[in-house]
CSV table of C-alpha atoms and ligand atoms in Angstrom, one decimal:
chain,number,residue,atom,x,y,z
A,1,UNK,CA,0.0,0.0,0.0
A,2,UNK,CA,1.3,3.5,-0.8
A,3,UNK,CA,2.1,6.0,1.9
A,4,UNK,CA,-0.8,8.2,0.7
A,5,UNK,CA,-3.4,5.4,0.9
A,6,UNK,CA,-2.0,4.3,4.3
A,7,UNK,CA,-2.3,7.8,5.7
A,8,UNK,CA,-5.8,8.3,4.5
A,9,UNK,CA,-7.0,5.0,6.0
A,10,UNK,CA,-5.1,5.4,9.3
A,11,UNK,CA,-7.4,8.3,10.2
A,12,UNK,CA,-10.0,6.3,12.2
A,13,UNK,CA,-13.7,6.2,11.6
A,14,UNK,CA,-15.5,7.2,14.9
A,15,UNK,CA,-16.2,4.0,16.8
A,16,UNK,CA,-19.2,5.4,18.6
A,17,UNK,CA,-21.2,6.9,15.6
A,18,UNK,CA,-19.5,5.9,12.4
A,19,UNK,CA,-18.6,9.5,11.6
A,20,UNK,CA,-16.1,9.5,8.8
A,21,UNK,CA,-14.6,12.8,10.0
A,22,UNK,CA,-12.8,12.8,13.3
A,23,UNK,CA,-15.1,14.2,16.0
A,24,UNK,CA,-14.0,17.5,17.7
A,25,UNK,CA,-14.1,16.9,21.4
A,26,UNK,CA,-14.5,20.5,22.4
A,27,UNK,CA,-14.4,19.8,26.1
A,28,UNK,CA,-12.1,20.8,29.0
A,29,UNK,CA,-12.8,17.9,31.3
A,30,UNK,CA,-14.2,14.4,31.4
A,31,UNK,CA,-16.6,12.8,33.9
A,32,UNK,CA,-15.1,10.1,36.0
A,33,UNK,CA,-16.7,7.1,37.5
A,34,UNK,CA,-14.6,7.3,40.6
A,35,UNK,CA,-11.4,9.4,41.3
A,36,UNK,CA,-8.9,8.3,38.7
A,37,UNK,CA,-11.3,5.9,37.1
A,38,UNK,CA,-12.0,7.2,33.6
A,39,UNK,CA,-12.1,6.3,29.9
A,40,UNK,CA,-8.5,7.3,29.3
A,41,UNK,CA,-9.1,11.1,29.5
A,42,UNK,CA,-9.4,13.3,32.5
A,43,UNK,CA,-8.4,16.9,31.5
A,44,UNK,CA,-7.8,18.3,28.0
A,45,UNK,CA,-4.4,19.9,28.7
A,46,UNK,CA,-3.2,16.4,29.6
A,47,UNK,CA,-5.0,14.5,26.8
A,48,UNK,CA,-7.8,15.1,24.4
A,49,UNK,CA,-9.3,12.5,22.0
A,50,UNK,CA,-9.1,14.8,18.9
A,51,UNK,CA,-5.5,15.8,19.7
A,52,UNK,CA,-4.7,12.2,20.5
A,53,UNK,CA,-5.9,11.1,17.0
A,54,UNK,CA,-3.7,13.8,15.4
A,55,UNK,CA,-0.7,12.9,17.6
A,56,UNK,CA,-1.0,9.2,16.6
A,57,UNK,CA,-1.3,10.2,13.0
A,58,UNK,CA,1.9,12.3,12.9
A,59,UNK,CA,3.9,9.8,14.9
A,60,UNK,CA,3.0,7.3,12.1
A,61,UNK,CA,3.8,9.8,9.4
A,62,UNK,CA,7.3,10.4,10.7
A,63,UNK,CA,7.8,6.8,11.7
A,64,UNK,CA,8.3,7.7,15.4
A,65,UNK,CA,7.0,6.3,18.7
A,66,UNK,CA,5.4,9.4,20.1
A,67,UNK,CA,3.7,12.4,18.5
A,68,UNK,CA,2.9,15.6,20.4
A,69,UNK,CA,0.9,18.6,19.3
A,70,UNK,CA,1.6,22.1,20.4
A,71,UNK,CA,0.1,25.6,20.0
A,72,UNK,CA,2.8,26.7,17.6
A,73,UNK,CA,6.0,25.5,16.0
A,74,UNK,CA,8.0,27.6,18.5
A,75,UNK,CA,6.1,26.0,21.4
A,76,UNK,CA,7.2,22.6,19.9
A,77,UNK,CA,10.9,23.8,19.7
A,78,UNK,CA,10.6,25.2,23.3
A,79,UNK,CA,9.4,21.8,24.6
A,80,UNK,CA,12.4,20.1,23.1
A,81,UNK,CA,14.8,22.7,24.6
A,82,UNK,CA,13.4,21.9,28.0
A,83,UNK,CA,15.3,18.6,27.9
A,84,UNK,CA,18.5,20.7,28.5
A,85,UNK,CA,19.9,21.9,31.8
A,86,UNK,CA,22.0,25.0,32.7
A,87,UNK,CA,25.5,24.5,31.4
A,88,UNK,CA,24.5,22.4,28.4
A,89,UNK,CA,25.3,23.4,24.8
A,90,UNK,CA,23.6,23.2,21.5
A,91,UNK,CA,25.2,23.1,18.0
A,92,UNK,CA,22.7,24.6,15.6
A,93,UNK,CA,22.5,25.3,11.8
A,94,UNK,CA,23.6,28.9,11.1
A,95,UNK,CA,20.8,29.6,8.6
A,96,UNK,CA,18.2,28.9,11.3
A,97,UNK,CA,14.6,30.1,11.3
A,98,UNK,CA,14.5,33.6,12.8
A,99,UNK,CA,12.1,32.7,15.6
A,100,UNK,CA,14.2,29.8,16.7
A,101,UNK,CA,17.3,32.0,16.7
A,102,UNK,CA,15.5,34.5,19.0
A,103,UNK,CA,14.3,31.6,21.3
A,104,UNK,CA,17.8,30.1,21.5
A,105,UNK,CA,19.7,33.4,22.0
A,106,UNK,CA,17.3,35.7,23.9
A,107,UNK,CA,15.5,33.1,26.1
A,108,UNK,CA,17.6,30.0,26.6
A,109,UNK,CA,21.0,31.8,26.7
A,110,UNK,CA,19.6,33.6,29.9
A,111,UNK,CA,19.4,30.2,31.5
A,112,UNK,CA,23.0,29.4,30.7
A,113,UNK,CA,22.4,27.2,27.7
A,114,UNK,CA,25.0,28.1,25.1
A,115,UNK,CA,24.4,27.8,21.4
A,116,UNK,CA,27.0,27.6,18.6
A,117,UNK,CA,25.9,28.3,15.1
A,118,UNK,CA,27.7,26.5,12.3
A,119,UNK,CA,27.3,25.8,8.6
A,120,UNK,CA,25.9,22.3,9.0
A,121,UNK,CA,26.0,21.6,5.2
A,122,UNK,CA,29.6,20.6,6.0
A,123,UNK,CA,29.6,17.7,8.5
A,124,UNK,CA,33.1,18.6,9.7
A,125,UNK,CA,31.9,21.9,11.0
A,126,UNK,CA,29.4,20.0,13.3
A,127,UNK,CA,32.0,17.6,14.4
A,128,UNK,CA,34.4,20.5,15.3
A,129,UNK,CA,31.8,22.5,17.2
A,130,UNK,CA,30.9,19.7,19.6
A,131,UNK,CA,32.3,20.0,23.1
A,132,UNK,CA,31.8,17.6,26.1
A,133,UNK,CA,28.9,19.9,27.1
A,134,UNK,CA,27.1,19.6,23.8
A,135,UNK,CA,23.8,17.8,24.4
A,136,UNK,CA,21.8,18.7,21.3
A,137,UNK,CA,22.4,19.2,17.6
A,138,UNK,CA,19.8,21.3,15.8
A,139,UNK,CA,19.2,21.0,12.1
A,140,UNK,CA,17.0,22.5,9.5
A,141,UNK,CA,17.3,21.0,6.0
A,142,UNK,CA,16.5,22.5,3.6
A,143,UNK,CA,17.1,25.8,5.5
A,144,UNK,CA,15.0,28.9,5.5
A,145,UNK,CA,15.5,30.9,3.3
A,146,UNK,CA,18.7,29.9,1.5
A,147,UNK,CA,17.7,26.2,1.1
A,148,UNK,CA,21.0,24.8,2.4
A,149,UNK,CA,21.1,21.0,2.6
A,150,UNK,CA,22.7,19.1,5.5
A,151,UNK,CA,23.4,15.3,5.4
A,152,UNK,CA,21.1,14.0,8.2
A,153,UNK,CA,22.5,10.5,8.2
A,154,UNK,CA,26.1,11.7,8.5
A,155,UNK,CA,25.3,14.2,11.2
A,156,UNK,CA,23.3,11.5,13.1
A,157,UNK,CA,26.4,9.4,13.2
A,158,UNK,CA,28.4,12.3,14.7
A,159,UNK,CA,25.6,12.9,17.2
A,160,UNK,CA,25.6,9.2,18.3
A,161,UNK,CA,29.3,9.1,18.7
A,162,UNK,CA,29.2,12.2,20.9
A,163,UNK,CA,26.1,11.1,22.9
A,164,UNK,CA,24.1,14.1,21.7
A,165,UNK,CA,20.5,14.2,20.6
A,166,UNK,CA,19.8,15.1,17.0
A,167,UNK,CA,16.7,17.2,16.4
A,168,UNK,CA,15.6,18.0,12.8
A,169,UNK,CA,13.1,20.8,12.0
A,170,UNK,CA,11.4,19.1,9.1
A,171,UNK,CA,9.0,21.9,8.3
A,172,UNK,CA,10.3,22.6,4.8
A,173,UNK,CA,10.5,19.0,3.6
A,174,UNK,CA,7.6,17.4,5.4
A,175,UNK,CA,7.5,13.6,6.0
A,176,UNK,CA,6.2,13.2,2.5
A,177,UNK,CA,9.7,14.0,1.2
A,178,UNK,CA,12.0,13.3,4.1
A,179,UNK,CA,11.8,11.2,7.2
A,180,UNK,CA,14.7,12.2,9.5
A,181,UNK,CA,14.0,9.5,12.2
A,182,UNK,CA,14.7,6.8,9.5
A,183,UNK,CA,18.0,8.5,8.8
A,184,UNK,CA,19.1,8.4,12.5
A,185,UNK,CA,17.6,11.6,14.1
A,186,UNK,CA,16.1,11.3,17.6
A,187,UNK,CA,13.5,14.0,17.4
A,188,UNK,CA,11.6,15.8,14.6
A,189,UNK,CA,9.8,19.0,15.0
A,190,UNK,CA,7.4,20.8,12.7
A,191,UNK,CA,5.8,24.1,12.3
A,192,UNK,CA,2.5,22.5,11.2
A,193,UNK,CA,1.4,26.0,10.4
A,194,UNK,CA,3.1,25.5,7.0
A,195,UNK,CA,2.8,22.5,4.8
A,196,UNK,CA,1.1,20.0,7.1
A,197,UNK,CA,-1.8,22.4,7.8
A,198,UNK,CA,-1.4,23.6,4.2
A,199,UNK,CA,-4.1,26.2,4.0
A,200,UNK,CA,-2.7,29.2,5.9
A,201,UNK,CA,-5.5,28.9,8.4
A,202,UNK,CA,-3.9,27.8,11.7
A,203,UNK,CA,-0.8,28.0,13.9
A,204,UNK,CA,0.4,24.6,15.2
A,205,UNK,CA,3.6,22.7,16.1
A,206,UNK,CA,4.6,19.1,16.4
A,207,UNK,CA,7.2,17.0,18.1
A,208,UNK,CA,7.8,13.4,17.1
A,209,UNK,CA,10.3,11.2,18.9
A,210,UNK,CA,12.0,8.0,17.7
A,211,UNK,CA,11.6,6.3,21.0
A,212,UNK,CA,8.8,6.3,23.6
A,213,UNK,CA,11.1,7.2,26.5
A,214,UNK,CA,12.1,10.5,25.0
A,215,UNK,CA,8.5,11.0,24.0
A,216,UNK,CA,7.4,10.6,27.6
A,217,UNK,CA,9.9,13.2,28.8
A,218,UNK,CA,8.6,15.7,26.2
A,219,UNK,CA,5.0,14.8,27.0
A,220,UNK,CA,5.7,15.7,30.6
A,221,UNK,CA,6.8,19.2,29.5
A,222,UNK,CA,3.8,19.5,27.2
A,223,UNK,CA,1.5,18.9,30.1
A,224,UNK,CA,3.6,20.7,32.8
A,225,UNK,CA,4.1,23.9,30.7
A,226,UNK,CA,0.8,23.7,28.9
A,227,UNK,CA,1.3,25.0,25.3
A,228,UNK,CA,-1.1,22.4,23.8
A,229,UNK,CA,-3.0,22.5,20.5
A,230,UNK,CA,-6.7,22.9,21.1
A,231,UNK,CA,-9.3,20.4,19.8
A,232,UNK,CA,-10.6,22.5,16.9
A,233,UNK,CA,-7.1,23.3,15.6
A,234,UNK,CA,-6.2,19.6,16.0
A,235,UNK,CA,-9.1,18.7,13.8
A,236,UNK,CA,-8.2,21.4,11.2
A,237,UNK,CA,-4.6,20.0,11.1
A,238,UNK,CA,-5.9,16.4,10.6
A,239,UNK,CA,-8.0,17.8,7.7
A,240,UNK,CA,-4.9,19.5,6.2
A,241,UNK,CA,-2.7,16.4,6.6
A,242,UNK,CA,-5.3,14.3,4.6
A,243,UNK,CA,-4.2,16.0,1.4
A,244,UNK,CA,-0.5,16.5,2.1
A,245,UNK,CA,0.8,14.0,-0.4
A,246,UNK,CA,-1.2,15.5,-3.2
A,247,UNK,CA,-0.3,19.1,-2.3
A,248,UNK,CA,3.4,18.4,-1.9
A,249,UNK,CA,3.7,16.7,-5.2
A,250,UNK,CA,2.2,19.7,-6.9
A,251,UNK,CA,4.3,22.2,-4.9
A,252,UNK,CA,7.5,20.4,-6.0
A,253,UNK,CA,6.6,20.2,-9.7
A,254,UNK,CA,5.7,23.9,-9.9
A,255,UNK,CA,8.7,25.0,-7.8
A,256,UNK,CA,11.1,23.3,-10.1
A,257,UNK,CA,9.5,25.0,-13.1
A,258,UNK,CA,9.7,28.4,-11.4
A,259,UNK,CA,13.4,27.7,-10.4
A,260,UNK,CA,14.3,26.8,-14.0
A,261,UNK,CA,12.6,30.0,-15.2
A,262,UNK,CA,14.4,32.2,-12.7
A,263,UNK,CA,17.8,30.6,-13.4
A,264,UNK,CA,17.7,31.9,-17.0
A,265,UNK,CA,16.4,35.4,-16.2
A,266,UNK,CA,18.9,38.2,-16.9
A,267,UNK,CA,17.9,40.3,-13.8
A,268,UNK,CA,18.5,37.3,-11.4
A,269,UNK,CA,21.8,36.6,-9.9
A,270,UNK,CA,21.6,33.4,-7.9
A,271,UNK,CA,18.7,30.9,-7.6
A,272,UNK,CA,18.5,28.7,-4.5
A,273,UNK,CA,16.6,25.4,-5.0
A,274,UNK,CA,17.8,22.0,-4.0
A,275,UNK,CA,16.3,20.5,-7.1
A,276,UNK,CA,18.6,22.4,-9.4
A,277,UNK,CA,21.8,20.6,-10.5
A,278,UNK,CA,23.6,23.9,-9.8
A,279,UNK,CA,22.7,23.6,-6.0
A,280,UNK,CA,25.9,22.7,-4.2
A,281,UNK,CA,24.2,19.9,-2.2
A,282,UNK,CA,21.9,18.6,-4.9
A,283,UNK,CA,23.3,15.1,-4.6
A,284,UNK,CA,22.6,14.9,-0.8
A,285,UNK,CA,19.1,16.3,-1.3
A,286,UNK,CA,18.5,13.7,-3.9
A,287,UNK,CA,19.8,10.9,-1.6
A,288,UNK,CA,17.8,11.8,1.5
A,289,UNK,CA,14.6,13.2,0.1
A,290,UNK,CA,12.0,12.1,-2.4
A,291,UNK,CA,11.6,15.7,-3.7
A,292,UNK,CA,12.9,19.2,-3.3
A,293,UNK,CA,9.9,21.1,-1.8
A,294,UNK,CA,8.0,24.2,-2.7
A,295,UNK,CA,10.3,27.0,-1.6
A,296,UNK,CA,12.5,28.9,-4.1
A,297,UNK,CA,14.7,31.8,-3.2
A,298,UNK,CA,16.8,34.1,-5.5
A,299,UNK,CA,18.9,37.2,-5.4
A,300,UNK,CA,18.8,40.1,-7.9
A,301,UNK,CA,21.9,41.3,-9.9
A,302,UNK,CA,21.0,44.7,-8.4
A,303,UNK,CA,21.7,43.5,-4.8
A,304,UNK,CA,19.9,46.3,-2.9
A,305,UNK,CA,17.1,46.6,-0.5
A,306,UNK,CA,15.3,48.9,-2.9
A,307,UNK,CA,15.4,46.5,-5.8
A,308,UNK,CA,14.0,43.7,-3.6
A,309,UNK,CA,11.3,46.0,-2.2
A,310,UNK,CA,10.3,47.0,-5.8
A,311,UNK,CA,10.0,43.4,-6.7
A,312,UNK,CA,8.0,42.2,-3.7
A,313,UNK,CA,5.5,45.1,-3.8
A,314,UNK,CA,4.7,44.6,-7.5
A,315,UNK,CA,3.8,40.9,-7.8
A,316,UNK,CA,0.1,40.1,-8.3
A,317,UNK,CA,-0.6,36.4,-7.7
A,318,UNK,CA,2.3,36.2,-5.2
A,319,UNK,CA,1.0,37.8,-2.1
A,320,UNK,CA,3.5,39.7,0.2
A,321,UNK,CA,3.3,37.9,3.5
A,322,UNK,CA,5.3,36.0,6.1
A,323,UNK,CA,4.8,32.2,6.3
A,324,UNK,CA,4.8,29.6,3.6
A,325,UNK,CA,3.4,26.2,2.6
A,326,UNK,CA,-0.2,27.3,1.9
A,327,UNK,CA,-2.3,27.0,-1.3
A,328,UNK,CA,-1.7,30.6,-2.3
A,329,UNK,CA,1.8,31.6,-3.5
A,330,UNK,CA,3.6,34.0,-1.2
A,331,UNK,CA,6.6,36.3,-1.7
A,332,UNK,CA,8.7,37.5,1.2
A,333,UNK,CA,11.8,39.8,1.6
A,334,UNK,CA,13.6,37.9,4.5
A,335,UNK,CA,16.1,40.8,5.3
A,336,UNK,CA,13.1,43.0,6.1
A,337,UNK,CA,10.6,40.4,7.3
A,338,UNK,CA,11.3,36.9,8.6
A,339,UNK,CA,15.0,37.5,9.3
A,340,UNK,CA,14.8,41.0,10.8
A,341,UNK,CA,15.6,39.7,14.3
A,342,UNK,CA,19.0,38.4,13.0
A,343,UNK,CA,21.7,41.2,13.1
A,344,UNK,CA,22.4,42.5,9.5
A,345,UNK,CA,26.1,41.5,9.3
A,346,UNK,CA,25.4,38.0,10.7
A,347,UNK,CA,22.4,37.7,8.3
A,348,UNK,CA,24.7,38.4,5.3
A,349,UNK,CA,27.3,35.9,6.5
A,350,UNK,CA,24.7,33.1,6.4
A,351,UNK,CA,23.7,34.1,2.8
A,352,UNK,CA,20.6,36.3,3.4
A,353,UNK,CA,21.6,39.0,1.0
A,354,UNK,CA,19.8,42.4,0.9
A,355,UNK,CA,18.1,41.5,-2.4
A,356,UNK,CA,17.2,37.9,-1.4
A,357,UNK,CA,13.6,37.1,-2.2
A,358,UNK,CA,11.8,34.0,-1.0
A,359,UNK,CA,8.9,32.5,-2.9
A,360,UNK,CA,6.5,30.0,-1.4
A,361,UNK,CA,5.1,28.2,-4.4
A,362,UNK,CA,1.3,27.6,-4.0
A,363,UNK,CA,-1.1,25.5,-6.0
A,364,UNK,CA,-1.7,27.8,-8.9
A,365,UNK,CA,-0.7,26.7,-12.4
A,366,UNK,CA,3.1,27.1,-13.0
A,367,UNK,CA,2.4,29.1,-16.2
A,368,UNK,CA,0.3,31.7,-14.3
A,369,UNK,CA,3.0,32.1,-11.6
A,370,UNK,CA,5.8,32.5,-14.2
A,371,UNK,CA,3.7,35.1,-16.0
A,372,UNK,CA,3.3,37.0,-12.8
A,373,UNK,CA,7.1,36.9,-12.2
A,374,UNK,CA,7.8,38.0,-15.8
A,375,UNK,CA,5.4,41.0,-15.4
A,376,UNK,CA,7.1,41.9,-12.1
A,377,UNK,CA,10.6,41.8,-13.7
A,378,UNK,CA,9.4,44.1,-16.5
A,379,UNK,CA,8.1,46.6,-14.0
A,380,UNK,CA,11.3,46.7,-12.0
A,381,UNK,CA,13.4,46.8,-15.1
A,382,UNK,CA,11.5,49.9,-16.2
A,383,UNK,CA,12.0,51.5,-12.8
A,384,UNK,CA,15.7,50.7,-12.8
A,385,UNK,CA,16.2,52.2,-16.3
A,386,UNK,CA,14.2,55.3,-15.4
A,387,UNK,CA,16.5,55.8,-12.4
A,388,UNK,CA,19.5,55.5,-14.6
A,389,UNK,CA,18.1,58.0,-17.1
A,390,UNK,CA,17.4,60.5,-14.3
A,391,UNK,CA,21.1,60.1,-13.2
A,392,UNK,CA,22.3,60.7,-16.7
A,393,UNK,CA,20.2,63.9,-17.2
A,394,UNK,CA,21.3,65.1,-13.7
A,395,UNK,CA,25.0,64.8,-14.8
A,396,UNK,CA,24.2,66.5,-18.1
A,397,UNK,CA,22.7,69.5,-16.1
A,398,UNK,CA,25.7,69.6,-13.8
A,399,UNK,CA,28.0,69.9,-16.9
B,401,PLP,C1,7.5,29.0,10.8
B,401,PLP,C2,8.6,28.1,11.2
B,401,PLP,C3,8.8,27.8,12.6
B,401,PLP,C4,8.0,28.4,13.7
B,401,PLP,O1,6.7,27.9,13.7
B,401,PLP,P1,5.4,28.7,14.2
B,401,PLP,O2,4.3,27.8,13.9
B,401,PLP,O3,5.3,30.0,13.4
B,401,PLP,O4,5.6,29.0,15.7
B,401,PLP,C5,9.9,27.0,12.9
B,401,PLP,N1,10.7,26.5,12.0
B,401,PLP,C6,10.5,26.7,10.7
B,401,PLP,C7,11.5,26.2,9.7
B,401,PLP,C8,9.5,27.6,10.3
B,401,PLP,O5,9.3,27.9,9.0
């Protein structure tokens, strides 16, 4: 049976009524027969049937023992970091999601948890950054927004040899394309806000652990700290996940078409997409993932803030917004939006140039999206030539 078929049929039909859609148990508490005698549920922070169905489903999707659903991707990351103690260290991917960077450096550093950022696309950098205090390695692959690829299997070996946990933020790839636990990772997290939800209509996070022991530890923090996903959003996320295979296939096909188009455009400098043979880690991406995802980034030859701003404010189908992974295509200027919380010089070092533009390819037809980009390039080209003409006439006057 294919993964898609298996997924659809692993969402249970309601045993009580035969309802084919998972019931939303919108309740805070459950009536008990005697203290501690119940039907497996006592209070919805601890456990809720709708959330439990989602959690079982995502554990299966990532081939893990335990799945846990949180109020946001950052709440999921936060729950994993609670495994650490003061004095522990983290080695993390340098091109990390901006919100994770803020959480690591502005929250956990206060509690004496140190983080070292390295370019994890070279395994040696990870190996060299590990100290006896390192307890956790944190990867995103592909990264946001420069689509760097790290070799999960090779880094898992380094983690094992140093008795560190390896956690992979699998938001960009989704389990449809990449299953880090099968490649040796211990924990996977998701911002389910993105592809798993898939419709830009909810904020949610997930943690999936390879073994049940680690799962129990994080479940303790889920209940003790309380950032759970509510019953309605759990249902909404199940509904999104039902079509994830279909959506991801389409996102990947269209993204490759857009990346190929961008690569030949005269105003474009570099295109970042792991599916292009020009990508430095194309071979690793091909080895560890079934596809290359729906995010394409590029820089302009005119590498300025202004040129990027002109671009992102003139698209029509691509809507200017943070976030990604929904059915509508989005455009974003990381230096001014998602990555604003990372200091400018550090941002440039990790490859987030001033003119870097990130596209989240939605489910529109490739041809329509390419037409929109073509129109936008014409608009900014006109603007740029006009500015040059103004400069020329100014010099003429001065003469
Ligand atoms: C969006 C995102 C997060 C944070 O998730 P929220 O649901 O917004 O809290 C974490 N990691 C990656 C890669 C993301 O894109």
